[in-house]
Coordinates of C-alpha atoms in Angstrom, one line a residue:
Chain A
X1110 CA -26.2 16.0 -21.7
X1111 CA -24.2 18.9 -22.0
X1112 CA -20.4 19.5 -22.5
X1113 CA -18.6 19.9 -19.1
X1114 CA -16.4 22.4 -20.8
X1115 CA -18.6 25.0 -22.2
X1116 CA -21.5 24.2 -21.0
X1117 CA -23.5 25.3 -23.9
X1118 CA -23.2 22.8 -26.9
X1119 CA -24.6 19.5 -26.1
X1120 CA -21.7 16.5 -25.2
X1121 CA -21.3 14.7 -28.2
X1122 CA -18.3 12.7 -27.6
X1123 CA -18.3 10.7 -24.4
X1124 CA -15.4 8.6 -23.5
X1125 CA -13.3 7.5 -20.3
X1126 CA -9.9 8.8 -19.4
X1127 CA -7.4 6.5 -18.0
X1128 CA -4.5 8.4 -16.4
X1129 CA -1.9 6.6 -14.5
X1130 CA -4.8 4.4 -13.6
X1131 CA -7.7 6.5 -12.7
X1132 CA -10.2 6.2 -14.6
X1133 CA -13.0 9.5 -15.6
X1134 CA -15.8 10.1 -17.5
X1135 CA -15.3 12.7 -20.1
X1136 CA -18.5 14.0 -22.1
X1137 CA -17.6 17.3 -24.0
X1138 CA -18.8 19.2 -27.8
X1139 CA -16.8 18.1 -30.9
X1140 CA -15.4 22.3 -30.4
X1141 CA -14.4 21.8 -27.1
X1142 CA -12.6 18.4 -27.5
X1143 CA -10.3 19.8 -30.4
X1144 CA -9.6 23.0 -28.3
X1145 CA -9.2 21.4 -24.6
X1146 CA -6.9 18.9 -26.4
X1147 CA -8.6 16.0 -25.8
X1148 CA -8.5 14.1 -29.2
X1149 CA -6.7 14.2 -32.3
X1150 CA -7.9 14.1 -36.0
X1151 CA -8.8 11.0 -36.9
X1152 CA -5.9 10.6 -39.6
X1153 CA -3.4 11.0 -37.0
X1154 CA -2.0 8.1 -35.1
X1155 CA -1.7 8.7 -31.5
X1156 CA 1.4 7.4 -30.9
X1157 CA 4.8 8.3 -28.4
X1158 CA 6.3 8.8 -31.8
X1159 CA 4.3 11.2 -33.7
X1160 CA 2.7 13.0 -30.5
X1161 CA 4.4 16.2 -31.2
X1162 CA 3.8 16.3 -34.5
X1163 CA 0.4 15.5 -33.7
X1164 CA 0.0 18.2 -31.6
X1165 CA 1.3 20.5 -34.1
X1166 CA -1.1 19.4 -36.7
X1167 CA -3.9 19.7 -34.4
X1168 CA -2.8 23.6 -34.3
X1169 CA -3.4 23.7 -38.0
X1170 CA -6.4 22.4 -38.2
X1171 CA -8.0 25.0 -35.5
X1172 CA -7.0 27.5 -38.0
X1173 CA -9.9 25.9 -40.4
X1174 CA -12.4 26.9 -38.1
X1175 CA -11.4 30.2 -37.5
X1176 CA -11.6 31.4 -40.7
X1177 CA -8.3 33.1 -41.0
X1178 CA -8.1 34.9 -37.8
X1179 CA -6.1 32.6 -35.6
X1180 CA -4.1 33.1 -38.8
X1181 CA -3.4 36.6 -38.1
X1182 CA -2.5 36.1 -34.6
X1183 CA -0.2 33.3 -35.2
X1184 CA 1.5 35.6 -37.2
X1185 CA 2.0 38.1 -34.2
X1186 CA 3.6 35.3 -31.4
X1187 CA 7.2 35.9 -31.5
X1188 CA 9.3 35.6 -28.8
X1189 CA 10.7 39.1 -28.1
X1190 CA 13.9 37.3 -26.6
X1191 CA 14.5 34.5 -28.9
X1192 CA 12.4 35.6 -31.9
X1193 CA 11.3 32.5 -32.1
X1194 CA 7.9 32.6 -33.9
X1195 CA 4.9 30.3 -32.8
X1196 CA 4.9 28.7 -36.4
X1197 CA 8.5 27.7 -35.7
X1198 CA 8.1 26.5 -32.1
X1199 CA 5.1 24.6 -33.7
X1200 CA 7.4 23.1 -36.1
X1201 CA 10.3 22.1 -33.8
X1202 CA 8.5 20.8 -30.9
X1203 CA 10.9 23.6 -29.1
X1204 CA 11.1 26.4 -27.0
X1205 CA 13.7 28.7 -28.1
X1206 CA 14.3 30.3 -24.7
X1207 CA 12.5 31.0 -21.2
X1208 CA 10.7 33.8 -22.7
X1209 CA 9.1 31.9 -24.8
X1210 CA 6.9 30.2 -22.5
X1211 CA 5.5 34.1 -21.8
X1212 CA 5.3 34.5 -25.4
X1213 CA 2.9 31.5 -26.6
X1214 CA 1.3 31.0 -23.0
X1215 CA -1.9 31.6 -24.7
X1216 CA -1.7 28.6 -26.6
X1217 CA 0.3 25.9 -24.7
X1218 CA -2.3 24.8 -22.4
X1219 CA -4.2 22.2 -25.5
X1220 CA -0.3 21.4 -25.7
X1221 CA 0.7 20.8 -22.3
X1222 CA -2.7 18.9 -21.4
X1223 CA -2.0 16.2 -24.5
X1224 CA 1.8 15.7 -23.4
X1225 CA 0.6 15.7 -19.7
X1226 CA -2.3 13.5 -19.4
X1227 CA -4.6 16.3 -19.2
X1228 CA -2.1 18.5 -16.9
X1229 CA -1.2 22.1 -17.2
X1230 CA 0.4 23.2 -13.7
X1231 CA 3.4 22.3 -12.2
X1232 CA 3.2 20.4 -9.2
X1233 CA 6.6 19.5 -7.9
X1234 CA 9.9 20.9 -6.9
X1235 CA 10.7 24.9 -6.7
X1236 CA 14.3 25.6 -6.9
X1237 CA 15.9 26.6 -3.1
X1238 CA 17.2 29.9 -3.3
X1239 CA 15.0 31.6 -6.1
X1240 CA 11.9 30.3 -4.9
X1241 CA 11.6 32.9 -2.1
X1242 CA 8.0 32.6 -0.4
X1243 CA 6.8 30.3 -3.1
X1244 CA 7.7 27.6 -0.8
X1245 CA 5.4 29.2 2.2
X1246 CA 3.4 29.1 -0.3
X1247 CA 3.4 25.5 -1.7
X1248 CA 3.5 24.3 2.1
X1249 CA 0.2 26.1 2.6
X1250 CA -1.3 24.8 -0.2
X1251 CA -0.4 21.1 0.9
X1252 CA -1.9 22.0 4.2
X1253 CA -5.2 22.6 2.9
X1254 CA -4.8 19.7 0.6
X1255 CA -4.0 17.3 3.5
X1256 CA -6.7 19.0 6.0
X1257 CA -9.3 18.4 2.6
X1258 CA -8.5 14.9 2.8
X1259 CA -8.6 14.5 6.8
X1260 CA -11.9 15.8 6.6
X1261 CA -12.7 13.4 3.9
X1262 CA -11.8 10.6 5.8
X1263 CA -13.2 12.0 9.3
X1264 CA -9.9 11.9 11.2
X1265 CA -11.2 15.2 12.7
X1266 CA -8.4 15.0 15.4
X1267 CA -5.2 14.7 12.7
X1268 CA -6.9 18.1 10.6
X1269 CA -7.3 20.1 13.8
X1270 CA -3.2 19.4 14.1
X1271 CA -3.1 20.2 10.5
X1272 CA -5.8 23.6 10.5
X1273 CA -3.1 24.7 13.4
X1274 CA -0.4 24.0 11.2
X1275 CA -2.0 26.3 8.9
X1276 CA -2.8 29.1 11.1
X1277 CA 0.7 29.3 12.4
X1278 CA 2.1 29.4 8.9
X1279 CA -0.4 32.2 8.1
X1280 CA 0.4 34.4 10.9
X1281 CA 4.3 33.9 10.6
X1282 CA 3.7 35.5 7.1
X1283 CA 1.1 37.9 8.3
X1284 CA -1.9 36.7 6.5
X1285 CA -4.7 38.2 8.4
X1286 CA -7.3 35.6 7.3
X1287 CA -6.8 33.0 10.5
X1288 CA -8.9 30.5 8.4
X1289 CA -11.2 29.4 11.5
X1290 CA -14.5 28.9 9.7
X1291 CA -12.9 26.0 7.7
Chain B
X1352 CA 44.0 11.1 -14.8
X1353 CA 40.3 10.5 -14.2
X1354 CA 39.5 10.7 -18.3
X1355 CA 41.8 7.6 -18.8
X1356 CA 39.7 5.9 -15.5
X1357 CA 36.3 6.8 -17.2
X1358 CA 37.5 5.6 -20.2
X1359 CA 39.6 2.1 -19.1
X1360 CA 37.1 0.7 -16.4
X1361 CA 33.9 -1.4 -17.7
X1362 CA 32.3 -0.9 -14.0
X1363 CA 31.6 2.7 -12.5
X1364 CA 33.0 2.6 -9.2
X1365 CA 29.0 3.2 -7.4
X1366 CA 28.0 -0.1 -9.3
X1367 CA 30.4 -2.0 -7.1
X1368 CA 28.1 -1.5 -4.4
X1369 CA 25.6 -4.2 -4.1
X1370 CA 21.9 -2.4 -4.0
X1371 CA 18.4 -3.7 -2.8
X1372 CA 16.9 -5.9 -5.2
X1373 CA 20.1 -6.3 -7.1
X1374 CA 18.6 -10.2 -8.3
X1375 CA 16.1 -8.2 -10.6
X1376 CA 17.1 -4.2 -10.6
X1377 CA 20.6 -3.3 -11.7
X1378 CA 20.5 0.4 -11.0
X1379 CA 17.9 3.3 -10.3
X1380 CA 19.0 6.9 -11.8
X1381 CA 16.8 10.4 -12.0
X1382 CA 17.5 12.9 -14.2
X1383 CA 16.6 16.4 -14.3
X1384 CA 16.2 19.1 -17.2
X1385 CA 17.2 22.6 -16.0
X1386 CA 18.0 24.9 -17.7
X1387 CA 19.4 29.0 -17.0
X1388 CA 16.8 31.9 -17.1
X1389 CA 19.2 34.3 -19.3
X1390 CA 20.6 32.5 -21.9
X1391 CA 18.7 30.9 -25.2
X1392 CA 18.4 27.8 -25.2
X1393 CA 21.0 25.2 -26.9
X1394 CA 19.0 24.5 -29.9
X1395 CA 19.4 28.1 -31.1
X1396 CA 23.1 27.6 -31.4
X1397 CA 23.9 30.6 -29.9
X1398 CA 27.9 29.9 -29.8
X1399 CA 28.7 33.0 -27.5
X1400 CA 25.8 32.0 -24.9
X1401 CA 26.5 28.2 -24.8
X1402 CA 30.5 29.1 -24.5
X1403 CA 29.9 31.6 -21.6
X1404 CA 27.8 28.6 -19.8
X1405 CA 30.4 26.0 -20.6
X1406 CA 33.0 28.5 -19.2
X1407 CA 31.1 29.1 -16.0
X1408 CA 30.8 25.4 -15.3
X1409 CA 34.2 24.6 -15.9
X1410 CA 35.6 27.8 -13.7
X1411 CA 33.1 27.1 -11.0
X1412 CA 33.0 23.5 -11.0
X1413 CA 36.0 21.5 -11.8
X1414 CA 37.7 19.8 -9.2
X1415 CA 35.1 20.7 -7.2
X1416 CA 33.4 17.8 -4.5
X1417 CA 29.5 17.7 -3.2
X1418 CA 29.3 15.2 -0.4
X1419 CA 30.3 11.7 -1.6
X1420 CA 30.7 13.4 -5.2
X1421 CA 34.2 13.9 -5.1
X1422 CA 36.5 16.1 -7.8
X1423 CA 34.3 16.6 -11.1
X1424 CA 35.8 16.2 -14.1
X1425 CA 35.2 18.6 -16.4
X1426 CA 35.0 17.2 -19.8
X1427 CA 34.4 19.3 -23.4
X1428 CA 32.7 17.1 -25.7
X1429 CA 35.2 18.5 -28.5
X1430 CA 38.4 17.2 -26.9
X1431 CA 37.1 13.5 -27.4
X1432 CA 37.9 10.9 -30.1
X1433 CA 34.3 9.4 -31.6
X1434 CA 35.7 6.2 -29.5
X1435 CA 35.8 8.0 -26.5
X1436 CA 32.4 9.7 -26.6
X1437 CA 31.3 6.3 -27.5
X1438 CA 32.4 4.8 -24.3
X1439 CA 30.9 7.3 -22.5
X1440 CA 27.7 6.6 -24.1
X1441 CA 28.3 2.7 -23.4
X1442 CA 28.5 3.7 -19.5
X1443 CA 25.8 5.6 -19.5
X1444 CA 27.7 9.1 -18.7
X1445 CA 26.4 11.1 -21.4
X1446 CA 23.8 10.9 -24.1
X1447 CA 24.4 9.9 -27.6
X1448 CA 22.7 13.6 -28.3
X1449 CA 25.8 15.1 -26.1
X1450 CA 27.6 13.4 -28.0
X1451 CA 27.0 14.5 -30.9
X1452 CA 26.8 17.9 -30.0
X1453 CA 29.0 20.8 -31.2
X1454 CA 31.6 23.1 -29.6
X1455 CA 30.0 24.2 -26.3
X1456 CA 29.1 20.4 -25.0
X1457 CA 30.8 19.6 -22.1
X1458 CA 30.4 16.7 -19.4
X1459 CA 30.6 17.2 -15.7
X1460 CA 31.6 13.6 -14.0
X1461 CA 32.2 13.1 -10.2
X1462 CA 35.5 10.2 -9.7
X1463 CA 32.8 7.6 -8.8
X1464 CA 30.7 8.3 -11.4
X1465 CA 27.6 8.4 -9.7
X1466 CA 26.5 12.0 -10.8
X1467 CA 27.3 13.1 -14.4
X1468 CA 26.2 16.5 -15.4
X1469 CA 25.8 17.2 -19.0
X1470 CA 26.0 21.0 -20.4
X1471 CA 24.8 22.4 -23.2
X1472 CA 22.6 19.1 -24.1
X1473 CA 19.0 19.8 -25.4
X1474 CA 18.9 21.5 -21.7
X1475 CA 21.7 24.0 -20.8
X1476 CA 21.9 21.6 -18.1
X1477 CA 20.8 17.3 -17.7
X1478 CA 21.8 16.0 -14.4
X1479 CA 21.9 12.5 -13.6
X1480 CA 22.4 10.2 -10.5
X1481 CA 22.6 6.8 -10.3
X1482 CA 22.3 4.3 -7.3
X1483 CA 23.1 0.7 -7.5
X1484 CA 19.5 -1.6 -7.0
X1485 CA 16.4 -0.1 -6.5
X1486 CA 16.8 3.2 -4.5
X1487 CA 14.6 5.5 -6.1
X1488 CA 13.7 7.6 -3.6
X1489 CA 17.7 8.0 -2.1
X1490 CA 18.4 9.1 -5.9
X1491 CA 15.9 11.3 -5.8
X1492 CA 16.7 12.6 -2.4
X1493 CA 20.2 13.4 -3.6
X1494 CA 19.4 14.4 -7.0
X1495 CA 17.5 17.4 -5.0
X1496 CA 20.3 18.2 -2.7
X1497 CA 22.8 18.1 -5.6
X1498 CA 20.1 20.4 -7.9
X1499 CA 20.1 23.1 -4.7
X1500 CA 23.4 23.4 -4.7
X1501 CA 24.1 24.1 -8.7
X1502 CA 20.8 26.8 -8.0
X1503 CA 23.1 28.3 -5.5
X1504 CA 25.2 29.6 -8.4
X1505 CA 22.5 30.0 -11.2
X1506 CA 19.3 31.2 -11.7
X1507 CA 16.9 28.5 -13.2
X1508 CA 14.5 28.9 -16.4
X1509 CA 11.7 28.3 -13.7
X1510 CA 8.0 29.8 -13.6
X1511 CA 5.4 29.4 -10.8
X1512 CA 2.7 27.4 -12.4
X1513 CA 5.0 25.7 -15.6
X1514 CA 7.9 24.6 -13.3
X1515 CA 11.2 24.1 -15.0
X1516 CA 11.4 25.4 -18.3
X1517 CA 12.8 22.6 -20.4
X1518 CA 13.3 23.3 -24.2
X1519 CA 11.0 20.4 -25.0
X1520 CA 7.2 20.8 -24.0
X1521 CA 7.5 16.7 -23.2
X1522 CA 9.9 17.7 -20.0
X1523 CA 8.3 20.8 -18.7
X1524 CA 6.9 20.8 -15.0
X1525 CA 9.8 18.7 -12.7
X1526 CA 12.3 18.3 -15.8
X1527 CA 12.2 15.2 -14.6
X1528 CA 12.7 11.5 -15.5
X1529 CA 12.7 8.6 -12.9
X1530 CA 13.6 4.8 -14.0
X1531 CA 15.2 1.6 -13.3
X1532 CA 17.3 -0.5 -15.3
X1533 CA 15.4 -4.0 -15.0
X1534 CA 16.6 -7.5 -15.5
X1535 CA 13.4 -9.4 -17.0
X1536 CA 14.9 -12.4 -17.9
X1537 CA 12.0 -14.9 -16.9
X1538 CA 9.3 -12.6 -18.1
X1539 CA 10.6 -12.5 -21.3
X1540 CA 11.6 -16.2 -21.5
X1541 CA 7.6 -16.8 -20.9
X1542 CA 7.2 -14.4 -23.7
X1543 CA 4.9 -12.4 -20.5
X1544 CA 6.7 -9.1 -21.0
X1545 CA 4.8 -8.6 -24.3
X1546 CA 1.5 -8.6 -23.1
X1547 CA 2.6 -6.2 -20.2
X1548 CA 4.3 -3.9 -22.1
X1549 CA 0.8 -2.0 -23.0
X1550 CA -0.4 -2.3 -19.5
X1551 CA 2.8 -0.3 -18.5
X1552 CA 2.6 2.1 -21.1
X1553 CA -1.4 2.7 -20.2
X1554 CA 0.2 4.1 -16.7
X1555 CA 1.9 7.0 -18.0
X1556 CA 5.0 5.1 -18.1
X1557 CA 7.9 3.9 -20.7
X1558 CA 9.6 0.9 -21.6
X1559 CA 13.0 1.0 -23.3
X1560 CA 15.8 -0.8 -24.1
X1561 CA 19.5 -0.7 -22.4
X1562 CA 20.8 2.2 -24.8
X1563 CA 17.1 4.3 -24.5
X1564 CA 14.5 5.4 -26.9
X1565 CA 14.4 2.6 -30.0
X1566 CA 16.8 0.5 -28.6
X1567 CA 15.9 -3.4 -27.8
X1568 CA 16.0 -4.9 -24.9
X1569 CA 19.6 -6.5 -25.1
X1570 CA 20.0 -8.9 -22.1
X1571 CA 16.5 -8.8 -21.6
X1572 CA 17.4 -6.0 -19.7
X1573 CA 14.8 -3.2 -19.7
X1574 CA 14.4 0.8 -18.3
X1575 CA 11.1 2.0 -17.0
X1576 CA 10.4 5.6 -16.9
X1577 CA 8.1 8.1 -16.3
X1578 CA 6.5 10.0 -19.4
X1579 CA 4.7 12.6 -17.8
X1580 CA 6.4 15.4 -16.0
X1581 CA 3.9 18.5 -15.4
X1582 CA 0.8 18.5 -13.1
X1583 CA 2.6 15.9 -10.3
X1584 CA 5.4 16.2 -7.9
X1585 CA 9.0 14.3 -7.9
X1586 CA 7.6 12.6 -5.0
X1587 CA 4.4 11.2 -6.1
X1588 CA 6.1 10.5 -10.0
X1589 CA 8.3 8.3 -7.9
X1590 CA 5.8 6.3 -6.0
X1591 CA 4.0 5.3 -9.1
X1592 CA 6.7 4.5 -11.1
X1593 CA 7.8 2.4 -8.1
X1594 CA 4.1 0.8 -7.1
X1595 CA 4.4 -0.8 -11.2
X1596 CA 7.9 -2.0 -10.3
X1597 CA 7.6 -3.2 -7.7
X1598 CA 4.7 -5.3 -9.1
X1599 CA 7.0 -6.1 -11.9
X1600 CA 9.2 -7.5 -9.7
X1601 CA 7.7 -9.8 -7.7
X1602 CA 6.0 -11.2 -11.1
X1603 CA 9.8 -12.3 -12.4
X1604 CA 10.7 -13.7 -8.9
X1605 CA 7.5 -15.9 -9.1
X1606 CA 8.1 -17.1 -12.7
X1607 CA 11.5 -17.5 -11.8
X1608 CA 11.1 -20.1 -9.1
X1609 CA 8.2 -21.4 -10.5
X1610 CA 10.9 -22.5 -13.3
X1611 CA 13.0 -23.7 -10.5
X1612 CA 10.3 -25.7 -9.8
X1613 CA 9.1 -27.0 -12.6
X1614 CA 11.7 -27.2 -15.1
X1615 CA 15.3 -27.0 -13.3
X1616 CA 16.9 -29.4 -15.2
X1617 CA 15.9 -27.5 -18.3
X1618 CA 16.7 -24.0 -16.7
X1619 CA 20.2 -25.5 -15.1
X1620 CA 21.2 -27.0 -18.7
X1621 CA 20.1 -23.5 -20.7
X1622 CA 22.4 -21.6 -18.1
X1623 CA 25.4 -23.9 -17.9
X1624 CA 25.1 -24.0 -22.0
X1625 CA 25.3 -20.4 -22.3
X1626 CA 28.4 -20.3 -19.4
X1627 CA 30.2 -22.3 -21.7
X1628 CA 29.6 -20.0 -25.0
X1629 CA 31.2 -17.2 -22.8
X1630 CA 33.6 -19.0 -21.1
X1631 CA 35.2 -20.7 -24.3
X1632 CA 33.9 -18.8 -27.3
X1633 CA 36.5 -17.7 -29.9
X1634 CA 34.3 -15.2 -31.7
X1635 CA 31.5 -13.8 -30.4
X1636 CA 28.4 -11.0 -31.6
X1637 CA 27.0 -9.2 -29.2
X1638 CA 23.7 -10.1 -29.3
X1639 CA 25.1 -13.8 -28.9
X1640 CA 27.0 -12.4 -25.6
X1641 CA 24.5 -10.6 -24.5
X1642 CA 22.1 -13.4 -24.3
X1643 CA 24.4 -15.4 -22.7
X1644 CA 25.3 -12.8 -19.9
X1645 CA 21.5 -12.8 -19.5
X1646 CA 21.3 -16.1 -18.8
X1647 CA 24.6 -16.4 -16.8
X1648 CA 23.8 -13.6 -14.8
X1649 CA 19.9 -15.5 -13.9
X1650 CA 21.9 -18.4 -12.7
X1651 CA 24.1 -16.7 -10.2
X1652 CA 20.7 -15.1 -8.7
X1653 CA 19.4 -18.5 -8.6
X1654 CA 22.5 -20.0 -6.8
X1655 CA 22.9 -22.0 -9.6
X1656 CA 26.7 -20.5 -10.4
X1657 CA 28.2 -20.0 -7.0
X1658 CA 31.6 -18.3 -7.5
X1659 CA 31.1 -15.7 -9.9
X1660 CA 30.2 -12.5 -8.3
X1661 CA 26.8 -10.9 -9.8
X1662 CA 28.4 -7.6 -11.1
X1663 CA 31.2 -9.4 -12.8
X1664 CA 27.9 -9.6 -15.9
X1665 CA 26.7 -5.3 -15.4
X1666 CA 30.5 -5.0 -16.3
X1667 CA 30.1 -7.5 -19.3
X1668 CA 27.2 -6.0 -20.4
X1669 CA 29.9 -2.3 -21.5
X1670 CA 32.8 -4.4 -22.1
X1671 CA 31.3 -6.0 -24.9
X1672 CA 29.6 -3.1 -26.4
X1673 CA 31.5 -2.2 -29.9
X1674 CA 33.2 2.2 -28.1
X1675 CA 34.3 -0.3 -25.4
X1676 CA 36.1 -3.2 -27.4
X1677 CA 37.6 0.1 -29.6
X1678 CA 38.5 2.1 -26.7
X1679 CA 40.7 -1.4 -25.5
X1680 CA 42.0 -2.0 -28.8
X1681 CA 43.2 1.8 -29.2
X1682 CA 41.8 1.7 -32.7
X1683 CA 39.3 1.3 -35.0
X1684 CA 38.2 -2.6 -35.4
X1685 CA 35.8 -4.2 -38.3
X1686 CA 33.2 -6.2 -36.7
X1687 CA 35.4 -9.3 -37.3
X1688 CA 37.8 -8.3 -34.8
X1689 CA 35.5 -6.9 -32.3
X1690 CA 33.9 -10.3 -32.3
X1691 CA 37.5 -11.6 -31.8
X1692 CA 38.6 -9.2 -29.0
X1693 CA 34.8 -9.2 -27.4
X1694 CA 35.2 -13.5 -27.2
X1695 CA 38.8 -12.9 -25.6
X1696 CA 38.0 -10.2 -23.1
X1697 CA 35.1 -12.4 -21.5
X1698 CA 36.9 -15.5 -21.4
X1699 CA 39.8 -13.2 -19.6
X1700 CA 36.9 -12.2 -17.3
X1701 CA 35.0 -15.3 -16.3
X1702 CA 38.7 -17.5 -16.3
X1703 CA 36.9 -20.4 -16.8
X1704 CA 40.3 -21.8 -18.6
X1705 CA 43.0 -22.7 -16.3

């Protein structure tokens, strides 16, 4: 079997996920588990308590394996706002500033996915007045999500309602694709 | 005027209000992490930044009313006694972190004490809401509405696929935290809530004490939160803390008139026991009174007490914590004489002595 992240290296670790409940298969390379975030050395406890640490540790260790060069680049990551350096964040467990999340974007995702259950986009709320056409945006993108599901579930009557509900949102912003092959 | 109320009053004025569920959930409350896209963030201790942002919110906000949050308070953390910033950690109003916090900390309380804003936190900004009962959704409703209209005054930390950028990577995404303050009393009596604990904690959620992370579970009361805040909406965070408390629930009302059933005599003699330890008790530790309240507290949802009302306890529960018992004293007390003052103050409140 092969790793279902890289698709090269064969799947050496093979394991099942429960997230809030749901239950998946994982089967990925020893690399790509450390990398993706998906396990922890084994000296390290996997605990609430020393998660962040955890995570920070795991940062070091990638080092190891790059023989120096992640070194170089670590070196490099500081916030131009803050000047908070990646070593620091690493060490506090925290941002310094907004910036910052520009800064080390590079290397939050392994981060974000262990704190997250295997998450790295938000999902939720965007603020009222500054969002601007993100929230045409989101709406569309709930739309499809829904008409995905309707289709699923063959309640071809509710996703025509809903594939309308998308068209009309698409012209109102001008979006020249009517979506009518869906 | 209103520091003196927050500060004399056990009860928040919203907890008077009985809530759905109020036999097993005392109160639901969100919170969310924002914080503002041009200033660094309060762990660098940036005095100048963190003053200009504690200026704003006072100039802008004080005195101020959003819907049923009437007149904020605005409250610097520096202006307060250690008693008083207790107290306000003993209701629930700020965090012990605020608390401790230098210069720049300020709290922002509306009179009835639902919403609390805290500024300059580990977050330029933490707001909470509370609701009385289980009303999870209505808290988050309002928390939303109440969030809108502080982003019609400031720009948010707040990127398109991250969300709200909180300073720790644990709140990023919704900023979020959703949880109810539980009242397991049968669960834990059956010695059940130890073997569910994991279970909960396998579902992305958190089990703490009354007074938060590391605190125990003091009245066998509980809070149940979400851990993770990126990759899901508000919305959908909400329903699944909700479909494990809701399960929770109807697992204590079952053991609890299963006991009723089965043991009533036993159940009746352990409430009436601990009714008379607070109602004629000289001195008195908290985890003694705490207990007690517990039990007291089962026995008026059980109809077993009849004319003590059922939030006479939730205000129990702050007046015998050791900021409160200070705060009434106007001084610094020993333990001796908080156990004293603590034994006297309930038996003033339950007037079982005529």
């Amino acid at each position: 079997m092969e790793c279902q992240e890289c698709h090269q290296r064969p799947a050496t670790l093979h394991f099942t996920q429960v997230i809030n409940g749901n239950k998946t298969e994982v089967h990925v390379c020893e690399v790509c588990a450390k990398e993706k975030g998906y396990m922890t050395y084994p000296e390290e406890g996997y605990s609430l308590h020393n998660l962040l640490s955890g995570l920070f540790n795991f940062d070091t260790t990638q080092l190891k394996n790059h023989q120096g060069q992640a070194f170089k680049q670590e070196e490099e990551l500081t916030c131009p706002k803050c000047k908070m350096t990646f070593t620091e964040f690493k060490s506090v467990g925290k941002f310094g500033c907004a910036t910052c999340y520009e800064t080390f974007s590079s290397r939050l995702d392994p981060i974000l996915r262990r704190v997250h259950a295997g998450n790295t986009k938000h999902a939720g709320k965007i603020p009222k007045r500054q969002g601007g056409d993100l929230h045409t945006k989101k709406q569309l993108e709930d739309y499809k999500a829904e008409l995905q599901h309707l289709i699923e579930t063959e309640a071809f009557e509710e996703a025509a309602k809903v594939r309308d509900s998308i068209n009309a949102l698409k012209k109102q912003t001008g979006d020249p694709e009517t979506g009518e092959n869906s | 005027m209103t520091l003196q109320q927050f500060m004399n009053e056990a009860i928040s004025p919203w907890m008077r209000e009985e809530g759905p569920d109020s036999d097993i959930i005392l109160s639901s409350r969100i919170r969310l992490a924002r914080n503002l896209s041009d200033f660094t963030y309060p762990i660098l201790e940036d005095q100048e930044s963190l003053e200009e942002i504690r200026d704003f919110f006072e100039k802008e906000y004080e005195h101020q009313t959003f819907q049923d949050y009437e007149d904020f308070s605005f409250i610097p953390i520096h202006n307060l006694t250690g008693i008083e910033r207790r107290v306000l950690v003993e209701k629930h109003l700020i965090s012990p972190h605020l608390a401790k916090r230098g210069n720049a900390a300020a709290a922002m309380i509306s009179k009835n004490e639902q919403v609390s804003v805290m500024i300059n936190e580990e977050d330029h900004l933490r707001i909470q809401l509370y609701f009385p009962g289980y009303q999870l959704r209505s808290a988050l409703d309002k928390a939303f509405e109440f969030d809108d209209w502080l982003e019609e005054k400031v720009n948010y930390a707040f990127d398109e696929t991250k969300g709200y950028l909180t300073t720790c990577p644990t709140n990023v995404g919704t900023g979020m935290r959703a949880s109810v303050m539980m009242h397991l009393p049968a669960l834990t009596m059956t010695k059940q809530m130890n073997q569910l604990l994991p279970a909960i904690n396998q579902l992305g959620l958190v089990v703490r004490g009354i007074y938060g992370e590391g605190s125990e579970a003091l009245g066998n009361i509980f809070q149940i939160s979400n851990q993770i805040t990126l990759g899901k909406s508000e919305e959908d965070i909400v329903e699944d803390l909700k479909s494990v408390v809701d399960q929770l629930i109807q697992h204590e009302r079952k053991i609890r008139s299963r006991m009723m059933e089965h043991s009533s005599l036993h159940l009746e003699d352990r409430i009436y026991r601990s009714y008379g330890v607070l109602g004629y008790s000289r001195v008195i530790e908290s985890k003694e009174a705490a207990k007690c309240i517990s039990n007291v507290r089962l026995g008026i949802d059980l109809g077993i007490i009849k004319d003590t009302p059922q939030n006479i306890l939730s205000e129990l529960m702050t007046l015998i914590q050791p900021g409160f018992l200070q705060q009434y004293a106007k001084r610094e007390l020993t333990t001796k004489e908080r156990d004293i003052l603590r034994a006297s103050l309930i038996r003033e409140r339950l007037q079982l002595e005529k």
